[in-house]
């Protein structure tokens, strides 16, 4: 169903791009703004097709969005769309299990300055006249890159990017991503058998998830603590946390 609506949305954007822009942005609408709308619709489809395991189709749409981004004349629009495409393609390759490609796209996405798509005007994307970095988006890119390194088995790099993701999450005030970054750090340190640090990070992640009532995050933290206890030959304690994770 999501694919159906995504495809319909892309068709509508392509067919009525100019009238849509004039209606919502008046005389300030331009070709770049219309192209960004089309590119954003394509990025949405990358995410949808990736989520259902149709990676070839996801990558095809990502390449189309990339071509649109590279053709944009306005630097702010180009940076926004390029970063979006790279993040989505990185996620697609990560889910597909191609960690080298995932790392390549995610690192490139982080290098591109991300701006928040608050309002399209003739010369920029802006808030109160200022272009600014979307720290939540940066935190997500950094976190996904850390996860790619984790699955690749490059744990030092996984820790490095999880720490950067935590820093970005703290700067943005996004507690859900703060908890995620702490959990990612815990799992990376556990993979290195540094269980003291790993437990500390997971307990911090658990406390935040419980505080903000993030049930999925709470369940993941409890399960991760169970994994660490099992790895340390404490099966009875591990079972306690596994049961709690199931009952969240």
mmCIF file of C-alpha atoms in Angstrom, residues 5-244:
data_model
loop_
_atom_site.group_PDB
_atom_site.id
_atom_site.type_symbol
_atom_site.label_atom_id
_atom_site.label_comp_id
_atom_site.label_asym_id
_atom_site.label_seq_id
_atom_site.Cartn_x
_atom_site.Cartn_y
_atom_site.Cartn_z
ATOM 1 C CA UNK A 5 0.815 5.733 -2.689
ATOM 2 C CA UNK A 6 4.487 6.529 -3.116
ATOM 3 C CA UNK A 7 4.335 5.811 -6.843
ATOM 4 C CA UNK A 8 1.126 7.839 -7.161
ATOM 5 C CA UNK A 9 2.735 10.713 -5.272
ATOM 6 C CA UNK A 10 5.729 10.705 -7.603
ATOM 7 C CA UNK A 11 3.435 10.723 -10.644
ATOM 8 C CA UNK A 12 1.439 13.647 -9.258
ATOM 9 C CA UNK A 13 4.602 15.641 -8.524
ATOM 10 C CA UNK A 14 5.928 15.008 -12.031
ATOM 11 C CA UNK A 15 2.644 15.877 -13.752
ATOM 12 C CA UNK A 16 1.655 18.976 -11.793
ATOM 13 C CA UNK A 17 4.960 20.272 -10.494
ATOM 14 C CA UNK A 18 4.604 23.823 -11.779
ATOM 15 C CA UNK A 19 1.004 24.394 -10.675
ATOM 16 C CA UNK A 20 1.804 22.931 -7.233
ATOM 17 C CA UNK A 21 4.731 25.272 -6.741
ATOM 18 C CA UNK A 22 2.860 28.351 -7.881
ATOM 19 C CA UNK A 23 -0.069 27.525 -5.591
ATOM 20 C CA UNK A 24 2.096 27.107 -2.475
ATOM 21 C CA UNK A 25 5.082 29.364 -3.149
ATOM 22 C CA UNK A 26 3.758 31.935 -5.606
ATOM 23 C CA UNK A 27 6.168 33.841 -7.810
ATOM 24 C CA UNK A 28 9.168 32.688 -5.785
ATOM 25 C CA UNK A 29 8.800 29.114 -7.066
ATOM 26 C CA UNK A 30 11.562 27.980 -9.399
ATOM 27 C CA UNK A 31 12.752 24.961 -11.324
ATOM 28 C CA UNK A 32 15.132 23.867 -8.551
ATOM 29 C CA UNK A 33 12.363 23.773 -5.962
ATOM 30 C CA UNK A 34 10.256 21.588 -8.266
ATOM 31 C CA UNK A 35 13.171 19.245 -8.867
ATOM 32 C CA UNK A 36 13.724 18.900 -5.131
ATOM 33 C CA UNK A 37 10.084 17.870 -4.699
ATOM 34 C CA UNK A 38 10.535 15.177 -7.343
ATOM 35 C CA UNK A 39 13.832 14.070 -5.819
ATOM 36 C CA UNK A 40 12.289 13.890 -2.346
ATOM 37 C CA UNK A 41 9.460 11.732 -3.692
ATOM 38 C CA UNK A 42 12.079 9.407 -5.210
ATOM 39 C CA UNK A 43 13.973 9.216 -1.910
ATOM 40 C CA UNK A 44 10.723 8.228 -0.179
ATOM 41 C CA UNK A 45 10.385 5.360 -2.656
ATOM 42 C CA UNK A 46 13.992 4.302 -2.001
ATOM 43 C CA UNK A 47 13.102 3.912 1.665
ATOM 44 C CA UNK A 48 9.840 2.094 0.978
ATOM 45 C CA UNK A 49 11.271 -0.400 -1.532
ATOM 46 C CA UNK A 50 14.265 -1.003 0.733
ATOM 47 C CA UNK A 51 11.971 -1.743 3.690
ATOM 48 C CA UNK A 52 10.249 -4.539 1.747
ATOM 49 C CA UNK A 53 13.501 -6.032 0.448
ATOM 50 C CA UNK A 54 13.247 -4.764 -3.150
ATOM 51 C CA UNK A 55 16.769 -3.387 -3.177
ATOM 52 C CA UNK A 56 17.267 -3.274 -6.963
ATOM 53 C CA UNK A 57 14.231 -1.027 -7.334
ATOM 54 C CA UNK A 58 15.297 1.079 -4.349
ATOM 55 C CA UNK A 59 18.732 1.626 -5.867
ATOM 56 C CA UNK A 60 17.201 2.465 -9.267
ATOM 57 C CA UNK A 61 15.115 5.241 -7.725
ATOM 58 C CA UNK A 62 18.108 6.413 -5.708
ATOM 59 C CA UNK A 63 20.149 6.805 -8.883
ATOM 60 C CA UNK A 64 17.331 8.860 -10.451
ATOM 61 C CA UNK A 65 17.246 11.122 -7.391
ATOM 62 C CA UNK A 66 21.034 11.454 -7.538
ATOM 63 C CA UNK A 67 20.863 12.617 -11.151
ATOM 64 C CA UNK A 68 18.303 15.260 -10.193
ATOM 65 C CA UNK A 69 20.438 16.434 -7.263
ATOM 66 C CA UNK A 70 23.578 16.793 -9.356
ATOM 67 C CA UNK A 71 21.706 18.895 -11.931
ATOM 68 C CA UNK A 72 20.468 21.463 -9.406
ATOM 69 C CA UNK A 73 21.872 24.953 -9.764
ATOM 70 C CA UNK A 74 21.141 26.117 -6.213
ATOM 71 C CA UNK A 75 23.799 24.817 -3.823
ATOM 72 C CA UNK A 76 21.435 24.625 -0.834
ATOM 73 C CA UNK A 77 18.949 22.476 -2.733
ATOM 74 C CA UNK A 78 21.713 20.250 -4.085
ATOM 75 C CA UNK A 79 23.235 19.656 -0.650
ATOM 76 C CA UNK A 80 19.876 18.822 0.882
ATOM 77 C CA UNK A 81 18.860 16.347 -1.812
ATOM 78 C CA UNK A 82 22.302 14.734 -2.166
ATOM 79 C CA UNK A 83 22.475 14.121 1.577
ATOM 80 C CA UNK A 84 18.955 12.640 1.591
ATOM 81 C CA UNK A 85 19.754 10.308 -1.310
ATOM 82 C CA UNK A 86 23.057 9.170 0.195
ATOM 83 C CA UNK A 87 21.432 8.429 3.524
ATOM 84 C CA UNK A 88 18.643 6.390 1.946
ATOM 85 C CA UNK A 89 20.990 4.505 -0.389
ATOM 86 C CA UNK A 90 23.288 3.826 2.562
ATOM 87 C CA UNK A 91 20.364 2.337 4.458
ATOM 88 C CA UNK A 92 19.359 0.265 1.431
ATOM 89 C CA UNK A 93 22.841 -1.199 1.015
ATOM 90 C CA UNK A 94 23.078 -1.801 4.774
ATOM 91 C CA UNK A 95 19.829 -3.786 4.760
ATOM 92 C CA UNK A 96 21.032 -5.644 1.656
ATOM 93 C CA UNK A 97 24.219 -6.619 3.499
ATOM 94 C CA UNK A 98 26.593 -4.699 1.238
ATOM 95 C CA UNK A 99 28.411 -2.922 4.061
ATOM 96 C CA UNK A 100 31.199 -1.469 1.917
ATOM 97 C CA UNK A 101 28.681 0.317 -0.324
ATOM 98 C CA UNK A 102 26.635 1.397 2.683
ATOM 99 C CA UNK A 103 29.711 2.938 4.302
ATOM 100 C CA UNK A 104 30.670 4.679 1.039
ATOM 101 C CA UNK A 105 27.289 6.399 0.639
ATOM 102 C CA UNK A 106 26.846 7.243 4.299
ATOM 103 C CA UNK A 107 30.293 8.815 4.567
ATOM 104 C CA UNK A 108 29.610 10.886 1.465
ATOM 105 C CA UNK A 109 26.257 11.925 2.915
ATOM 106 C CA UNK A 110 27.887 13.137 6.111
ATOM 107 C CA UNK A 111 30.385 15.194 4.113
ATOM 108 C CA UNK A 112 27.557 17.016 2.342
ATOM 109 C CA UNK A 113 26.262 19.817 4.541
ATOM 110 C CA UNK A 114 22.666 18.959 5.402
ATOM 111 C CA UNK A 115 20.093 21.764 5.511
ATOM 112 C CA UNK A 116 16.531 21.539 6.766
ATOM 113 C CA UNK A 117 13.752 21.798 4.125
ATOM 114 C CA UNK A 118 11.583 24.277 5.992
ATOM 115 C CA UNK A 119 10.535 26.565 3.141
ATOM 116 C CA UNK A 120 11.458 26.779 -0.512
ATOM 117 C CA UNK A 121 12.138 30.289 -1.759
ATOM 118 C CA UNK A 122 14.007 31.581 -4.751
ATOM 119 C CA UNK A 123 17.539 31.393 -3.411
ATOM 120 C CA UNK A 124 17.616 29.119 -0.367
ATOM 121 C CA UNK A 125 15.973 26.857 2.143
ATOM 122 C CA UNK A 126 15.703 28.906 5.287
ATOM 123 C CA UNK A 127 14.345 29.503 8.777
ATOM 124 C CA UNK A 128 14.086 33.147 9.801
ATOM 125 C CA UNK A 129 16.405 34.046 6.949
ATOM 126 C CA UNK A 130 19.131 31.558 7.925
ATOM 127 C CA UNK A 131 20.241 28.254 6.418
ATOM 128 C CA UNK A 132 21.080 25.779 9.163
ATOM 129 C CA UNK A 133 22.289 22.251 9.650
ATOM 130 C CA UNK A 134 19.720 19.582 10.492
ATOM 131 C CA UNK A 135 21.398 17.965 13.493
ATOM 132 C CA UNK A 136 18.809 15.201 13.776
ATOM 133 C CA UNK A 137 19.515 14.167 10.185
ATOM 134 C CA UNK A 138 23.238 14.256 10.909
ATOM 135 C CA UNK A 139 22.728 12.068 13.988
ATOM 136 C CA UNK A 140 20.807 9.536 11.888
ATOM 137 C CA UNK A 141 23.493 9.396 9.190
ATOM 138 C CA UNK A 142 26.264 8.993 11.758
ATOM 139 C CA UNK A 143 24.327 6.306 13.616
ATOM 140 C CA UNK A 144 23.657 4.321 10.441
ATOM 141 C CA UNK A 145 27.314 4.554 9.434
ATOM 142 C CA UNK A 146 28.297 3.255 12.862
ATOM 143 C CA UNK A 147 25.893 0.323 12.453
ATOM 144 C CA UNK A 148 27.401 -0.465 9.037
ATOM 145 C CA UNK A 149 30.877 -0.597 10.562
ATOM 146 C CA UNK A 150 29.513 -2.760 13.389
ATOM 147 C CA UNK A 151 28.122 -5.361 10.994
ATOM 148 C CA UNK A 152 31.341 -5.200 9.013
ATOM 149 C CA UNK A 153 33.178 -6.102 12.226
ATOM 150 C CA UNK A 154 35.132 -2.842 12.351
ATOM 151 C CA UNK A 155 34.268 -2.094 15.975
ATOM 152 C CA UNK A 156 36.656 0.824 16.555
ATOM 153 C CA UNK A 157 35.010 2.692 13.676
ATOM 154 C CA UNK A 158 31.568 1.680 14.941
ATOM 155 C CA UNK A 159 32.422 3.249 18.307
ATOM 156 C CA UNK A 160 33.842 6.368 16.657
ATOM 157 C CA UNK A 161 30.670 7.068 14.680
ATOM 158 C CA UNK A 162 28.328 6.102 17.510
ATOM 159 C CA UNK A 163 30.126 8.690 19.667
ATOM 160 C CA UNK A 164 29.698 11.292 16.914
ATOM 161 C CA UNK A 165 26.032 10.333 16.615
ATOM 162 C CA UNK A 166 25.625 10.765 20.378
ATOM 163 C CA UNK A 167 27.208 14.212 20.170
ATOM 164 C CA UNK A 168 24.846 15.235 17.363
ATOM 165 C CA UNK A 169 21.829 13.813 19.208
ATOM 166 C CA UNK A 170 22.732 15.758 22.344
ATOM 167 C CA UNK A 171 23.155 18.942 20.294
ATOM 168 C CA UNK A 172 19.715 18.457 18.717
ATOM 169 C CA UNK A 173 18.004 17.566 21.984
ATOM 170 C CA UNK A 174 16.634 14.351 20.448
ATOM 171 C CA UNK A 175 16.479 11.963 23.415
ATOM 172 C CA UNK A 176 15.304 9.018 21.318
ATOM 173 C CA UNK A 177 18.438 9.259 19.191
ATOM 174 C CA UNK A 178 20.527 9.841 22.308
ATOM 175 C CA UNK A 179 19.262 6.518 23.656
ATOM 176 C CA UNK A 180 19.936 4.830 20.312
ATOM 177 C CA UNK A 181 23.503 6.134 20.157
ATOM 178 C CA UNK A 182 24.158 4.946 23.722
ATOM 179 C CA UNK A 183 22.774 1.522 22.809
ATOM 180 C CA UNK A 184 24.954 1.370 19.693
ATOM 181 C CA UNK A 185 27.993 2.189 21.826
ATOM 182 C CA UNK A 186 27.022 -0.542 24.266
ATOM 183 C CA UNK A 187 26.746 -3.170 21.549
ATOM 184 C CA UNK A 188 30.062 -2.138 19.961
ATOM 185 C CA UNK A 189 31.931 -2.319 23.274
ATOM 186 C CA UNK A 190 30.262 -5.661 24.015
ATOM 187 C CA UNK A 191 31.550 -6.968 20.678
ATOM 188 C CA UNK A 192 35.037 -6.088 21.943
ATOM 189 C CA UNK A 193 34.266 -7.918 25.207
ATOM 190 C CA UNK A 194 34.501 -4.646 27.153
ATOM 191 C CA UNK A 195 31.438 -5.507 29.210
ATOM 192 C CA UNK A 196 31.906 -2.862 31.901
ATOM 193 C CA UNK A 197 31.638 -0.005 29.399
ATOM 194 C CA UNK A 198 29.014 -1.867 27.397
ATOM 195 C CA UNK A 199 26.774 -2.321 30.449
ATOM 196 C CA UNK A 200 27.145 1.325 31.444
ATOM 197 C CA UNK A 201 26.037 2.530 28.002
ATOM 198 C CA UNK A 202 23.140 0.079 27.807
ATOM 199 C CA UNK A 203 21.875 1.081 31.243
ATOM 200 C CA UNK A 204 21.975 4.743 30.212
ATOM 201 C CA UNK A 205 20.103 3.863 27.014
ATOM 202 C CA UNK A 206 17.534 1.873 29.005
ATOM 203 C CA UNK A 207 16.966 4.726 31.487
ATOM 204 C CA UNK A 208 16.293 7.242 28.704
ATOM 205 C CA UNK A 209 14.024 4.847 26.787
ATOM 206 C CA UNK A 210 11.976 4.240 29.932
ATOM 207 C CA UNK A 211 11.841 7.964 30.717
ATOM 208 C CA UNK A 212 10.515 8.915 27.269
ATOM 209 C CA UNK A 213 8.316 5.790 27.071
ATOM 210 C CA UNK A 214 10.070 4.434 23.972
ATOM 211 C CA UNK A 215 8.958 0.801 24.200
ATOM 212 C CA UNK A 216 10.968 -0.358 21.201
ATOM 213 C CA UNK A 217 14.130 1.268 22.562
ATOM 214 C CA UNK A 218 13.468 -0.151 26.017
ATOM 215 C CA UNK A 219 12.998 -3.659 24.630
ATOM 216 C CA UNK A 220 16.209 -3.416 22.594
ATOM 217 C CA UNK A 221 18.225 -2.210 25.605
ATOM 218 C CA UNK A 222 16.877 -5.011 27.811
ATOM 219 C CA UNK A 223 17.615 -7.603 25.127
ATOM 220 C CA UNK A 224 21.141 -6.223 24.649
ATOM 221 C CA UNK A 225 21.813 -6.441 28.389
ATOM 222 C CA UNK A 226 20.600 -10.037 28.244
ATOM 223 C CA UNK A 227 23.023 -10.728 25.386
ATOM 224 C CA UNK A 228 25.927 -9.340 27.416
ATOM 225 C CA UNK A 229 25.050 -11.422 30.466
ATOM 226 C CA UNK A 230 24.723 -14.547 28.315
ATOM 227 C CA UNK A 231 28.147 -13.841 26.775
ATOM 228 C CA UNK A 232 29.578 -13.699 30.320
ATOM 229 C CA UNK A 233 28.123 -17.117 31.195
ATOM 230 C CA UNK A 234 25.315 -15.710 33.348
ATOM 231 C CA UNK A 235 22.363 -17.461 31.691
ATOM 232 C CA UNK A 236 19.926 -17.125 34.588
ATOM 233 C CA UNK A 237 20.434 -13.351 34.793
ATOM 234 C CA UNK A 238 20.254 -13.105 30.993
ATOM 235 C CA UNK A 239 16.873 -14.853 30.969
ATOM 236 C CA UNK A 240 15.493 -12.279 33.421
ATOM 237 C CA UNK A 241 16.312 -9.452 30.993
ATOM 238 C CA UNK A 242 15.123 -11.416 27.961
ATOM 239 C CA UNK A 243 11.759 -11.953 29.646
ATOM 240 C CA UNK A 244 11.518 -8.257 30.487
#
